[in-house]
Amino acid sequence: MAEQFVGKASEFKDGERQIIRIGEDEIGVFRHAGEFYAYSNFCLHQGGPACEGLTIARVIEPLREDKTSMGLHFHETDMNFVCPWHGYEYDMKTGAHIADPRVKLRKYDVVRKGDEVYVVA
Amino acid sequence: MSSPKALSRAPVKGKTDGAKPAVGKTVASKPSAKKPAKAAVSDDASPTPAQKAAFLKAMAAGVKLNTAASRSLVKKKGSPFAAEAPKPTPKVEVLRRIPAPVKVVDTPESKTALALAALIEASIDARELGKVQPHAQQALVAALCKLYAAHAEAGERFDILGQRAATVAATDVMVMCGALLKAVDLQVFELGMWQSWSSG
């Protein structure tokens, strides 16, 4: 495992993504709310490009005290990304599948040294 | 004490059940005429390191270097790839750059509309449906209908709900569409005809 230079943080706008290849691993590097996240670009469902689909706020369904639905709403902070092949949805911060958190994309550590961003792979 | 000759003596036919092979040694019995294959291999005999190495070499035959198959073999103890396979040097290659979603321009009117939308949603959550009276809803729906159509006619087509489609139930959409068609005295088949004639 070695730190691989990916790019400069100043050139990486918030909300932007990069799909990179390190050796034989294809990795999606996200910048969301100032933080960097890196996950394997192979969807756990059927190997689709998991990191290249829609990014969308988590949809939640709050309940009233009597357990009736208040309808569907977007979460204010939690963001997900969706595999474009069949809609497998993953949490941006953990890479865990939304419906079954036991299922997780391989996560790569991202190290920031000043303005430089490295992925440990 | 028995002599070395007696120890190395071949087991008497019919009394072989008690005889155990030495640990780490292969069981090599003479092939008999009745059971040639089964007599040669014992079920619980573990392979020797030499046998393991030979097996790995056989597995490695035809496997190309720097492939997933070769890497899985490198990890195995005694693999012929362990020494031979050169370590791949990782190199970052940028395949694609996906830009951030386009930032919306917030005009004062848009801000007012967003605040109004939030207020309406809050009233639904609180089950205070009387907060926005029907005449106000009629004015809103009519204005939004005209605004969307004007944009479409000007060629500025966009998703009517965008990502908010995830928060609107399909039933709500059908109820609203049905009510809109009824309000202007349109039948569903007329909508179908219009859609088949136009690109809308």
PDB file of C-alpha atoms in Angstrom:
ATOM      1  CA  MET A   1       0.000   0.000   0.000  1.00  0.00           C
ATOM      2  CA  ALA A   2       1.486   3.313  -1.058  1.00  0.00           C
ATOM      3  CA  GLU A   3       0.276   6.862  -1.329  1.00  0.00           C
ATOM      4  CA  GLN A   4      -0.524   7.737  -4.919  1.00  0.00           C
ATOM      5  CA  PHE A   5      -0.750  11.376  -5.963  1.00  0.00           C
ATOM      6  CA  VAL A   6      -4.161  12.102  -7.426  1.00  0.00           C
ATOM      7  CA  GLY A   7      -4.238  15.853  -7.867  1.00  0.00           C
ATOM      8  CA  LYS A   8      -4.320  19.205  -6.196  1.00  0.00           C
ATOM      9  CA  ALA A   9      -7.147  20.016  -3.842  1.00  0.00           C
ATOM     10  CA  SER A  10      -7.375  23.535  -5.263  1.00  0.00           C
ATOM     11  CA  GLU A  11      -8.160  22.054  -8.692  1.00  0.00           C
ATOM     12  CA  PHE A  12     -10.774  19.710  -7.250  1.00  0.00           C
ATOM     13  CA  LYS A  13     -14.058  21.608  -6.955  1.00  0.00           C
ATOM     14  CA  ASP A  14     -16.601  20.660  -4.344  1.00  0.00           C
ATOM     15  CA  GLY A  15     -19.024  18.108  -5.807  1.00  0.00           C
ATOM     16  CA  GLU A  16     -16.505  17.059  -8.457  1.00  0.00           C
ATOM     17  CA  ARG A  17     -15.412  13.463  -9.027  1.00  0.00           C
ATOM     18  CA  GLN A  18     -12.464  11.756 -10.627  1.00  0.00           C
ATOM     19  CA  ILE A  19     -12.343   8.196 -11.836  1.00  0.00           C
ATOM     20  CA  ILE A  20      -8.759   7.002 -11.662  1.00  0.00           C
ATOM     21  CA  ARG A  21      -6.885   3.794 -12.267  1.00  0.00           C
ATOM     22  CA  ILE A  22      -4.128   2.674  -9.931  1.00  0.00           C
ATOM     23  CA  GLY A  23      -2.579  -0.541 -11.141  1.00  0.00           C
ATOM     24  CA  GLU A  24      -5.620  -2.647 -11.867  1.00  0.00           C
ATOM     25  CA  ASP A  25      -7.943  -0.896  -9.404  1.00  0.00           C
ATOM     26  CA  GLU A  26     -10.496   1.588 -10.697  1.00  0.00           C
ATOM     27  CA  ILE A  27     -11.302   4.149  -8.031  1.00  0.00           C
ATOM     28  CA  GLY A  28     -13.800   6.985  -7.766  1.00  0.00           C
ATOM     29  CA  VAL A  29     -12.500   9.988  -5.798  1.00  0.00           C
ATOM     30  CA  PHE A  30     -15.212  12.330  -4.528  1.00  0.00           C
ATOM     31  CA  ARG A  31     -15.009  15.748  -3.001  1.00  0.00           C
ATOM     32  CA  HIS A  32     -18.083  16.452  -0.971  1.00  0.00           C
ATOM     33  CA  ALA A  33     -18.525  19.249   1.579  1.00  0.00           C
ATOM     34  CA  GLY A  34     -14.784  19.835   1.616  1.00  0.00           C
ATOM     35  CA  GLU A  35     -13.910  16.206   2.420  1.00  0.00           C
ATOM     36  CA  PHE A  36     -12.384  13.625   0.091  1.00  0.00           C
ATOM     37  CA  TYR A  37     -13.684  10.071  -0.250  1.00  0.00           C
ATOM     38  CA  ALA A  38     -12.415   7.256  -2.461  1.00  0.00           C
ATOM     39  CA  TYR A  39     -14.212   4.015  -3.305  1.00  0.00           C
ATOM     40  CA  SER A  40     -13.830   1.126  -5.688  1.00  0.00           C
ATOM     41  CA  ASN A  41     -15.627   1.905  -8.932  1.00  0.00           C
ATOM     42  CA  PHE A  42     -16.981  -1.646  -9.213  1.00  0.00           C
ATOM     43  CA  CYS A  43     -20.559  -1.928  -8.014  1.00  0.00           C
ATOM     44  CA  LEU A  44     -21.172  -4.806  -5.624  1.00  0.00           C
ATOM     45  CA  HIS A  45     -24.291  -5.727  -7.526  1.00  0.00           C
ATOM     46  CA  GLN A  46     -23.021  -6.518 -11.015  1.00  0.00           C
ATOM     47  CA  GLY A  47     -19.744  -4.651 -11.356  1.00  0.00           C
ATOM     48  CA  GLY A  48     -21.155  -1.461 -12.852  1.00  0.00           C
ATOM     49  CA  PRO A  49     -19.389   1.913 -12.586  1.00  0.00           C
ATOM     50  CA  ALA A  50     -20.683   2.589  -9.070  1.00  0.00           C
ATOM     51  CA  CYS A  51     -19.029   5.999  -8.658  1.00  0.00           C
ATOM     52  CA  GLU A  52     -20.162   7.506 -11.953  1.00  0.00           C
ATOM     53  CA  GLY A  53     -23.884   7.855 -11.409  1.00  0.00           C
ATOM     54  CA  LEU A  54     -26.129  10.438  -9.854  1.00  0.00           C
ATOM     55  CA  THR A  55     -25.267  12.032  -6.541  1.00  0.00           C
ATOM     56  CA  ILE A  56     -28.426  12.680  -4.597  1.00  0.00           C
ATOM     57  CA  ALA A  57     -29.346  13.614  -1.042  1.00  0.00           C
ATOM     58  CA  ARG A  58     -30.650  10.703   1.018  1.00  0.00           C
ATOM     59  CA  VAL A  59     -34.421  10.337   0.812  1.00  0.00           C
ATOM     60  CA  ILE A  60     -35.985   9.945   4.245  1.00  0.00           C
ATOM     61  CA  GLU A  61     -39.534   9.342   5.397  1.00  0.00           C
ATOM     62  CA  PRO A  62     -40.078  10.899   8.840  1.00  0.00           C
ATOM     63  CA  LEU A  63     -42.922   9.567  10.933  1.00  0.00           C
ATOM     64  CA  ARG A  64     -45.295  11.417  13.194  1.00  0.00           C
ATOM     65  CA  GLU A  65     -45.829  10.315  16.775  1.00  0.00           C
ATOM     66  CA  ASP A  66     -48.718   8.079  15.672  1.00  0.00           C
ATOM     67  CA  LYS A  67     -46.317   6.401  13.214  1.00  0.00           C
ATOM     68  CA  THR A  68     -48.010   7.820  10.126  1.00  0.00           C
ATOM     69  CA  SER A  69     -45.803   9.034   7.329  1.00  0.00           C
ATOM     70  CA  MET A  70     -44.902  12.689   6.894  1.00  0.00           C
ATOM     71  CA  GLY A  71     -44.010  12.004   3.272  1.00  0.00           C
ATOM     72  CA  LEU A  72     -40.651  11.740   1.573  1.00  0.00           C
ATOM     73  CA  HIS A  73     -37.985  14.368   2.107  1.00  0.00           C
ATOM     74  CA  PHE A  74     -34.334  14.931   1.330  1.00  0.00           C
ATOM     75  CA  HIS A  75     -31.881  14.631   4.201  1.00  0.00           C
ATOM     76  CA  GLU A  76     -30.194  17.949   4.888  1.00  0.00           C
ATOM     77  CA  THR A  77     -26.616  16.645   5.054  1.00  0.00           C
ATOM     78  CA  ASP A  78     -26.388  12.971   4.044  1.00  0.00           C
ATOM     79  CA  MET A  79     -25.475  12.444   0.426  1.00  0.00           C
ATOM     80  CA  ASN A  80     -25.600   9.239  -1.614  1.00  0.00           C
ATOM     81  CA  PHE A  81     -24.251   8.181  -4.962  1.00  0.00           C
ATOM     82  CA  VAL A  82     -26.097   5.812  -7.255  1.00  0.00           C
ATOM     83  CA  CYS A  83     -24.694   3.189  -9.601  1.00  0.00           C
ATOM     84  CA  PRO A  84     -26.015   4.093 -13.080  1.00  0.00           C
ATOM     85  CA  TRP A  85     -26.586   0.479 -14.095  1.00  0.00           C
ATOM     86  CA  HIS A  86     -29.249  -0.713 -11.668  1.00  0.00           C
ATOM     87  CA  GLY A  87     -29.525   1.979  -9.018  1.00  0.00           C
ATOM     88  CA  TYR A  88     -27.501   0.478  -6.159  1.00  0.00           C
ATOM     89  CA  GLU A  89     -27.221   3.400  -3.760  1.00  0.00           C
ATOM     90  CA  TYR A  90     -24.219   3.992  -1.503  1.00  0.00           C
ATOM     91  CA  ASP A  91     -23.560   6.380   1.357  1.00  0.00           C
ATOM     92  CA  MET A  92     -20.988   9.025   0.460  1.00  0.00           C
ATOM     93  CA  LYS A  93     -19.271   8.950   3.858  1.00  0.00           C
ATOM     94  CA  THR A  94     -19.027   5.187   4.392  1.00  0.00           C
ATOM     95  CA  GLY A  95     -19.568   3.501   1.033  1.00  0.00           C
ATOM     96  CA  ALA A  96     -22.226   1.305   2.658  1.00  0.00           C
ATOM     97  CA  HIS A  97     -25.280   0.245   0.701  1.00  0.00           C
ATOM     98  CA  ILE A  98     -28.326   2.194   1.855  1.00  0.00           C
ATOM     99  CA  ALA A  99     -30.693  -0.738   2.256  1.00  0.00           C
ATOM    100  CA  ASP A 100     -28.124  -3.173   3.679  1.00  0.00           C
ATOM    101  CA  PRO A 101     -25.209  -1.425   5.463  1.00  0.00           C
ATOM    102  CA  ARG A 102     -23.348  -4.750   5.766  1.00  0.00           C
ATOM    103  CA  VAL A 103     -22.630  -4.442   2.065  1.00  0.00           C
ATOM    104  CA  LYS A 104     -19.860  -1.908   1.548  1.00  0.00           C
ATOM    105  CA  LEU A 105     -17.782  -0.713  -1.360  1.00  0.00           C
ATOM    106  CA  ARG A 106     -14.044  -1.049  -0.853  1.00  0.00           C
ATOM    107  CA  LYS A 107     -12.915   2.214   0.713  1.00  0.00           C
ATOM    108  CA  TYR A 108      -9.513   3.765   0.069  1.00  0.00           C
ATOM    109  CA  ASP A 109      -7.889   6.157   2.504  1.00  0.00           C
ATOM    110  CA  VAL A 110      -7.377   9.661   1.188  1.00  0.00           C
ATOM    111  CA  VAL A 111      -4.460  11.648   2.594  1.00  0.00           C
ATOM    112  CA  ARG A 112      -4.161  15.378   2.172  1.00  0.00           C
ATOM    113  CA  LYS A 113      -0.737  16.963   2.422  1.00  0.00           C
ATOM    114  CA  GLY A 114      -1.181  20.671   2.047  1.00  0.00           C
ATOM    115  CA  ASP A 115      -2.753  21.160  -1.357  1.00  0.00           C
ATOM    116  CA  GLU A 116      -1.900  17.671  -2.571  1.00  0.00           C
ATOM    117  CA  VAL A 117      -4.322  14.778  -2.455  1.00  0.00           C
ATOM    118  CA  TYR A 118      -3.127  11.168  -2.238  1.00  0.00           C
ATOM    119  CA  VAL A 119      -5.035   7.912  -2.361  1.00  0.00           C
ATOM    120  CA  VAL A 120      -3.582   4.995  -0.415  1.00  0.00           C
ATOM    121  CA  ALA A 121      -3.750   1.962  -2.709  1.00  0.00           C
TER     122      ALA A 121
ATOM    123  CA  MET B   1      14.201 -55.794  20.129  1.00  0.00           C
ATOM    124  CA  SER B   2      13.166 -56.508  16.601  1.00  0.00           C
ATOM    125  CA  SER B   3      15.633 -56.241  13.786  1.00  0.00           C
ATOM    126  CA  PRO B   4      15.476 -53.456  11.115  1.00  0.00           C
ATOM    127  CA  LYS B   5      14.557 -56.116   8.636  1.00  0.00           C
ATOM    128  CA  ALA B   6      11.481 -56.981  10.657  1.00  0.00           C
ATOM    129  CA  LEU B   7      10.395 -53.280  10.776  1.00  0.00           C
ATOM    130  CA  SER B   8      10.649 -52.774   7.053  1.00  0.00           C
ATOM    131  CA  ARG B   9       8.827 -55.966   6.337  1.00  0.00           C
ATOM    132  CA  ALA B  10       5.796 -55.605   4.167  1.00  0.00           C
ATOM    133  CA  PRO B  11       2.501 -55.877   6.076  1.00  0.00           C
ATOM    134  CA  VAL B  12       0.844 -59.236   6.027  1.00  0.00           C
ATOM    135  CA  LYS B  13      -2.041 -59.380   3.639  1.00  0.00           C
ATOM    136  CA  GLY B  14      -5.354 -58.928   5.455  1.00  0.00           C
ATOM    137  CA  LYS B  15      -3.779 -57.253   8.539  1.00  0.00           C
ATOM    138  CA  THR B  16      -3.078 -53.760   7.175  1.00  0.00           C
ATOM    139  CA  ASP B  17      -5.787 -51.815   9.099  1.00  0.00           C
ATOM    140  CA  GLY B  18      -3.633 -51.098  12.134  1.00  0.00           C
ATOM    141  CA  ALA B  19      -0.562 -50.022  10.201  1.00  0.00           C
ATOM    142  CA  LYS B  20      -0.197 -46.210  10.048  1.00  0.00           C
ATOM    143  CA  PRO B  21       2.071 -44.371   7.621  1.00  0.00           C
ATOM    144  CA  ALA B  22       4.817 -42.214   9.066  1.00  0.00           C
ATOM    145  CA  VAL B  23       3.873 -38.488   9.377  1.00  0.00           C
ATOM    146  CA  GLY B  24       4.974 -36.421   6.416  1.00  0.00           C
ATOM    147  CA  LYS B  25       5.703 -39.418   4.230  1.00  0.00           C
ATOM    148  CA  THR B  26       3.757 -40.403   1.194  1.00  0.00           C
ATOM    149  CA  VAL B  27       1.795 -43.577   1.195  1.00  0.00           C
ATOM    150  CA  ALA B  28       3.109 -45.654  -1.647  1.00  0.00           C
ATOM    151  CA  SER B  29       1.641 -49.041  -1.714  1.00  0.00           C
ATOM    152  CA  LYS B  30       2.048 -51.444  -4.545  1.00  0.00           C
ATOM    153  CA  PRO B  31      -0.837 -51.287  -6.953  1.00  0.00           C
ATOM    154  CA  SER B  32      -2.865 -54.394  -6.550  1.00  0.00           C
ATOM    155  CA  ALA B  33      -4.645 -56.067  -9.350  1.00  0.00           C
ATOM    156  CA  LYS B  34      -8.057 -55.643  -7.682  1.00  0.00           C
ATOM    157  CA  LYS B  35      -7.964 -51.981  -6.550  1.00  0.00           C
ATOM    158  CA  PRO B  36      -5.221 -50.184  -8.435  1.00  0.00           C
ATOM    159  CA  ALA B  37      -6.338 -46.546  -7.918  1.00  0.00           C
ATOM    160  CA  LYS B  38      -7.910 -46.543  -4.456  1.00  0.00           C
ATOM    161  CA  ALA B  39      -5.075 -48.362  -2.757  1.00  0.00           C
ATOM    162  CA  ALA B  40      -2.537 -45.724  -3.882  1.00  0.00           C
ATOM    163  CA  VAL B  41      -4.074 -42.691  -2.108  1.00  0.00           C
ATOM    164  CA  SER B  42      -5.292 -42.494   1.452  1.00  0.00           C
ATOM    165  CA  ASP B  43      -8.192 -40.063   2.173  1.00  0.00           C
ATOM    166  CA  ASP B  44      -6.618 -38.413   5.218  1.00  0.00           C
ATOM    167  CA  ALA B  45      -3.054 -38.235   3.906  1.00  0.00           C
ATOM    168  CA  SER B  46      -1.883 -34.591   3.709  1.00  0.00           C
ATOM    169  CA  PRO B  47       0.353 -33.653   0.784  1.00  0.00           C
ATOM    170  CA  THR B  48       4.032 -33.091   1.362  1.00  0.00           C
ATOM    171  CA  PRO B  49       5.658 -29.684   0.668  1.00  0.00           C
ATOM    172  CA  ALA B  50       7.112 -31.140  -2.508  1.00  0.00           C
ATOM    173  CA  GLN B  51       3.673 -32.235  -3.629  1.00  0.00           C
ATOM    174  CA  LYS B  52       2.236 -28.818  -2.785  1.00  0.00           C
ATOM    175  CA  ALA B  53       4.970 -27.106  -4.801  1.00  0.00           C
ATOM    176  CA  ALA B  54       4.354 -29.440  -7.719  1.00  0.00           C
ATOM    177  CA  PHE B  55       0.628 -28.728  -7.523  1.00  0.00           C
ATOM    178  CA  LEU B  56       1.200 -24.971  -7.482  1.00  0.00           C
ATOM    179  CA  LYS B  57       3.585 -25.271 -10.436  1.00  0.00           C
ATOM    180  CA  ALA B  58       0.931 -27.171 -12.336  1.00  0.00           C
ATOM    181  CA  MET B  59      -1.629 -24.484 -11.439  1.00  0.00           C
ATOM    182  CA  ALA B  60       0.763 -21.762 -12.501  1.00  0.00           C
ATOM    183  CA  ALA B  61       1.335 -23.304 -15.903  1.00  0.00           C
ATOM    184  CA  GLY B  62      -0.190 -20.992 -18.477  1.00  0.00           C
ATOM    185  CA  VAL B  63      -0.974 -18.188 -16.017  1.00  0.00           C
ATOM    186  CA  LYS B  64       0.225 -14.818 -17.268  1.00  0.00           C
ATOM    187  CA  LEU B  65       2.159 -12.436 -15.057  1.00  0.00           C
ATOM    188  CA  ASN B  66       0.500  -9.377 -13.531  1.00  0.00           C
ATOM    189  CA  THR B  67      -2.987 -10.786 -13.755  1.00  0.00           C
ATOM    190  CA  ALA B  68      -5.466 -11.393 -10.966  1.00  0.00           C
ATOM    191  CA  ALA B  69      -4.743 -15.122 -11.262  1.00  0.00           C
ATOM    192  CA  SER B  70      -0.989 -14.680 -10.903  1.00  0.00           C
ATOM    193  CA  ARG B  71      -1.419 -12.336  -7.936  1.00  0.00           C
ATOM    194  CA  SER B  72      -3.567 -14.879  -6.161  1.00  0.00           C
ATOM    195  CA  LEU B  73      -0.828 -17.460  -6.723  1.00  0.00           C
ATOM    196  CA  VAL B  74       1.907 -15.146  -5.455  1.00  0.00           C
ATOM    197  CA  LYS B  75       0.192 -15.035  -2.069  1.00  0.00           C
ATOM    198  CA  LYS B  76       0.414 -18.820  -1.714  1.00  0.00           C
ATOM    199  CA  LYS B  77       3.349 -20.236   0.164  1.00  0.00           C
ATOM    200  CA  GLY B  78       5.878 -21.940  -2.043  1.00  0.00           C
ATOM    201  CA  SER B  79       4.397 -20.511  -5.215  1.00  0.00           C
ATOM    202  CA  PRO B  80       6.785 -20.350  -8.152  1.00  0.00           C
ATOM    203  CA  PHE B  81       5.430 -16.832  -8.768  1.00  0.00           C
ATOM    204  CA  ALA B  82       6.606 -15.574  -5.387  1.00  0.00           C
ATOM    205  CA  ALA B  83      10.128 -14.938  -6.605  1.00  0.00           C
ATOM    206  CA  GLU B  84       9.543 -14.621 -10.326  1.00  0.00           C
ATOM    207  CA  ALA B  85       6.616 -12.228 -10.522  1.00  0.00           C
ATOM    208  CA  PRO B  86       7.762  -8.622 -10.640  1.00  0.00           C
ATOM    209  CA  LYS B  87       5.817  -6.289  -8.361  1.00  0.00           C
ATOM    210  CA  PRO B  88       3.518  -4.089 -10.457  1.00  0.00           C
ATOM    211  CA  THR B  89       4.295  -0.421 -10.049  1.00  0.00           C
ATOM    212  CA  PRO B  90       1.007   1.393  -9.401  1.00  0.00           C
ATOM    213  CA  LYS B  91       0.544   4.443 -11.526  1.00  0.00           C
ATOM    214  CA  VAL B  92      -2.361   6.845 -11.306  1.00  0.00           C
ATOM    215  CA  GLU B  93      -4.202   7.299 -14.553  1.00  0.00           C
ATOM    216  CA  VAL B  94      -7.136   9.723 -14.649  1.00  0.00           C
ATOM    217  CA  LEU B  95      -9.860   7.994 -16.642  1.00  0.00           C
ATOM    218  CA  ARG B  96     -12.699  10.470 -16.321  1.00  0.00           C
ATOM    219  CA  ARG B  97     -13.391  13.767 -14.625  1.00  0.00           C
ATOM    220  CA  ILE B  98     -17.007  14.239 -13.652  1.00  0.00           C
ATOM    221  CA  PRO B  99     -17.786  17.897 -13.001  1.00  0.00           C
ATOM    222  CA  ALA B 100     -19.827  19.050 -10.055  1.00  0.00           C
ATOM    223  CA  PRO B 101     -23.547  19.518 -10.748  1.00  0.00           C
ATOM    224  CA  VAL B 102     -24.317  22.924 -12.206  1.00  0.00           C
ATOM    225  CA  LYS B 103     -24.946  25.401  -9.444  1.00  0.00           C
ATOM    226  CA  VAL B 104     -28.382  26.978  -9.517  1.00  0.00           C
ATOM    227  CA  VAL B 105     -28.668  30.704  -9.828  1.00  0.00           C
ATOM    228  CA  ASP B 106     -30.841  32.013  -7.057  1.00  0.00           C
ATOM    229  CA  THR B 107     -32.821  35.033  -8.143  1.00  0.00           C
ATOM    230  CA  PRO B 108     -34.913  36.846  -5.533  1.00  0.00           C
ATOM    231  CA  GLU B 109     -38.070  35.373  -7.135  1.00  0.00           C
ATOM    232  CA  SER B 110     -36.593  31.863  -6.966  1.00  0.00           C
ATOM    233  CA  LYS B 111     -35.746  32.365  -3.303  1.00  0.00           C
ATOM    234  CA  THR B 112     -39.319  33.442  -2.600  1.00  0.00           C
ATOM    235  CA  ALA B 113     -40.665  30.421  -4.509  1.00  0.00           C
ATOM    236  CA  LEU B 114     -38.343  28.069  -2.583  1.00  0.00           C
ATOM    237  CA  ALA B 115     -39.411  29.581   0.729  1.00  0.00           C
ATOM    238  CA  LEU B 116     -43.048  29.141  -0.276  1.00  0.00           C
ATOM    239  CA  ALA B 117     -42.414  25.504  -1.283  1.00  0.00           C
ATOM    240  CA  ALA B 118     -40.761  24.841   2.090  1.00  0.00           C
ATOM    241  CA  LEU B 119     -43.709  26.454   3.876  1.00  0.00           C
ATOM    242  CA  ILE B 120     -46.206  24.299   1.960  1.00  0.00           C
ATOM    243  CA  GLU B 121     -44.232  21.109   2.668  1.00  0.00           C
ATOM    244  CA  ALA B 122     -44.066  22.013   6.371  1.00  0.00           C
ATOM    245  CA  SER B 123     -47.829  22.536   6.471  1.00  0.00           C
ATOM    246  CA  ILE B 124     -48.338  19.061   4.912  1.00  0.00           C
ATOM    247  CA  ASP B 125     -45.966  17.480   7.462  1.00  0.00           C
ATOM    248  CA  ALA B 126     -47.862  19.157  10.297  1.00  0.00           C
ATOM    249  CA  ARG B 127     -51.193  18.108   8.753  1.00  0.00           C
ATOM    250  CA  GLU B 128     -52.251  21.718   8.699  1.00  0.00           C
ATOM    251  CA  LEU B 129     -53.801  21.518   5.238  1.00  0.00           C
ATOM    252  CA  GLY B 130     -55.968  24.553   5.842  1.00  0.00           C
ATOM    253  CA  LYS B 131     -52.927  26.829   5.913  1.00  0.00           C
ATOM    254  CA  VAL B 132     -52.885  27.116   2.127  1.00  0.00           C
ATOM    255  CA  GLN B 133     -56.487  27.612   1.126  1.00  0.00           C
ATOM    256  CA  PRO B 134     -57.857  26.185  -2.180  1.00  0.00           C
ATOM    257  CA  HIS B 135     -58.042  29.586  -3.920  1.00  0.00           C
ATOM    258  CA  ALA B 136     -54.321  30.111  -3.171  1.00  0.00           C
ATOM    259  CA  GLN B 137     -53.476  26.617  -4.409  1.00  0.00           C
ATOM    260  CA  GLN B 138     -55.468  27.273  -7.613  1.00  0.00           C
ATOM    261  CA  ALA B 139     -53.501  30.457  -8.226  1.00  0.00           C
ATOM    262  CA  LEU B 140     -50.193  28.662  -7.621  1.00  0.00           C
ATOM    263  CA  VAL B 141     -50.964  25.666  -9.831  1.00  0.00           C
ATOM    264  CA  ALA B 142     -52.256  27.852 -12.642  1.00  0.00           C
ATOM    265  CA  ALA B 143     -49.199  30.113 -12.523  1.00  0.00           C
ATOM    266  CA  LEU B 144     -46.766  27.159 -12.432  1.00  0.00           C
ATOM    267  CA  CYS B 145     -48.604  25.460 -15.300  1.00  0.00           C
ATOM    268  CA  LYS B 146     -48.271  28.588 -17.453  1.00  0.00           C
ATOM    269  CA  LEU B 147     -44.644  29.115 -16.440  1.00  0.00           C
ATOM    270  CA  TYR B 148     -43.594  25.568 -17.310  1.00  0.00           C
ATOM    271  CA  ALA B 149     -45.428  25.660 -20.653  1.00  0.00           C
ATOM    272  CA  ALA B 150     -43.844  29.045 -21.494  1.00  0.00           C
ATOM    273  CA  HIS B 151     -40.388  27.593 -20.815  1.00  0.00           C
ATOM    274  CA  ALA B 152     -41.165  24.522 -22.934  1.00  0.00           C
ATOM    275  CA  GLU B 153     -42.354  26.691 -25.830  1.00  0.00           C
ATOM    276  CA  ALA B 154     -39.172  28.722 -25.572  1.00  0.00           C
ATOM    277  CA  GLY B 155     -37.203  25.476 -25.925  1.00  0.00           C
ATOM    278  CA  GLU B 156     -35.989  25.504 -22.327  1.00  0.00           C
ATOM    279  CA  ARG B 157     -36.964  22.005 -21.395  1.00  0.00           C
ATOM    280  CA  PHE B 158     -36.029  20.696 -17.967  1.00  0.00           C
ATOM    281  CA  ASP B 159     -37.208  17.967 -15.633  1.00  0.00           C
ATOM    282  CA  ILE B 160     -40.430  19.144 -14.042  1.00  0.00           C
ATOM    283  CA  LEU B 161     -39.453  17.662 -10.667  1.00  0.00           C
ATOM    284  CA  GLY B 162     -35.722  17.048 -11.038  1.00  0.00           C
ATOM    285  CA  GLN B 163     -34.228  15.225  -8.055  1.00  0.00           C
ATOM    286  CA  ARG B 164     -37.340  16.091  -6.077  1.00  0.00           C
ATOM    287  CA  ALA B 165     -39.087  13.337  -8.059  1.00  0.00           C
ATOM    288  CA  ALA B 166     -37.676  11.013  -5.388  1.00  0.00           C
ATOM    289  CA  THR B 167     -39.789  12.734  -2.768  1.00  0.00           C
ATOM    290  CA  VAL B 168     -43.094  12.757  -4.655  1.00  0.00           C
ATOM    291  CA  ALA B 169     -45.255   9.635  -4.631  1.00  0.00           C
ATOM    292  CA  ALA B 170     -46.484   8.285  -7.982  1.00  0.00           C
ATOM    293  CA  THR B 171     -50.030   8.378  -6.596  1.00  0.00           C
ATOM    294  CA  ASP B 172     -49.706  12.106  -5.893  1.00  0.00           C
ATOM    295  CA  VAL B 173     -48.613  12.672  -9.497  1.00  0.00           C
ATOM    296  CA  MET B 174     -51.573  10.705 -10.874  1.00  0.00           C
ATOM    297  CA  VAL B 175     -54.048  12.540  -8.651  1.00  0.00           C
ATOM    298  CA  MET B 176     -52.635  15.900  -9.750  1.00  0.00           C
ATOM    299  CA  CYS B 177     -52.493  15.004 -13.458  1.00  0.00           C
ATOM    300  CA  GLY B 178     -56.061  13.688 -13.380  1.00  0.00           C
ATOM    301  CA  ALA B 179     -57.271  16.847 -11.678  1.00  0.00           C
ATOM    302  CA  LEU B 180     -55.444  19.065 -14.180  1.00  0.00           C
ATOM    303  CA  LEU B 181     -56.950  17.224 -17.167  1.00  0.00           C
ATOM    304  CA  LYS B 182     -60.420  17.392 -15.642  1.00  0.00           C
ATOM    305  CA  ALA B 183     -60.046  21.112 -14.907  1.00  0.00           C
ATOM    306  CA  VAL B 184     -59.589  21.901 -18.603  1.00  0.00           C
ATOM    307  CA  ASP B 185     -62.088  19.245 -19.747  1.00  0.00           C
ATOM    308  CA  LEU B 186     -59.555  16.921 -21.336  1.00  0.00           C
ATOM    309  CA  GLN B 187     -59.784  13.151 -21.547  1.00  0.00           C
ATOM    310  CA  VAL B 188     -56.797  10.862 -21.118  1.00  0.00           C
ATOM    311  CA  PHE B 189     -57.119   9.671 -24.738  1.00  0.00           C
ATOM    312  CA  GLU B 190     -56.842  13.293 -25.903  1.00  0.00           C
ATOM    313  CA  LEU B 191     -53.618  13.638 -23.988  1.00  0.00           C
ATOM    314  CA  GLY B 192     -52.411  10.422 -25.622  1.00  0.00           C
ATOM    315  CA  MET B 193     -53.321  11.720 -29.091  1.00  0.00           C
ATOM    316  CA  TRP B 194     -51.555  15.012 -28.459  1.00  0.00           C
ATOM    317  CA  GLN B 195     -48.451  13.252 -27.240  1.00  0.00           C
ATOM    318  CA  SER B 196     -48.399  10.981 -30.291  1.00  0.00           C
ATOM    319  CA  TRP B 197     -48.671  13.982 -32.634  1.00  0.00           C
ATOM    320  CA  SER B 198     -46.167  16.169 -30.898  1.00  0.00           C
ATOM    321  CA  SER B 199     -42.833  15.767 -29.182  1.00  0.00           C
ATOM    322  CA  GLY B 200     -44.334  16.746 -25.834  1.00  0.00           C
TER     323      GLY B 200
END
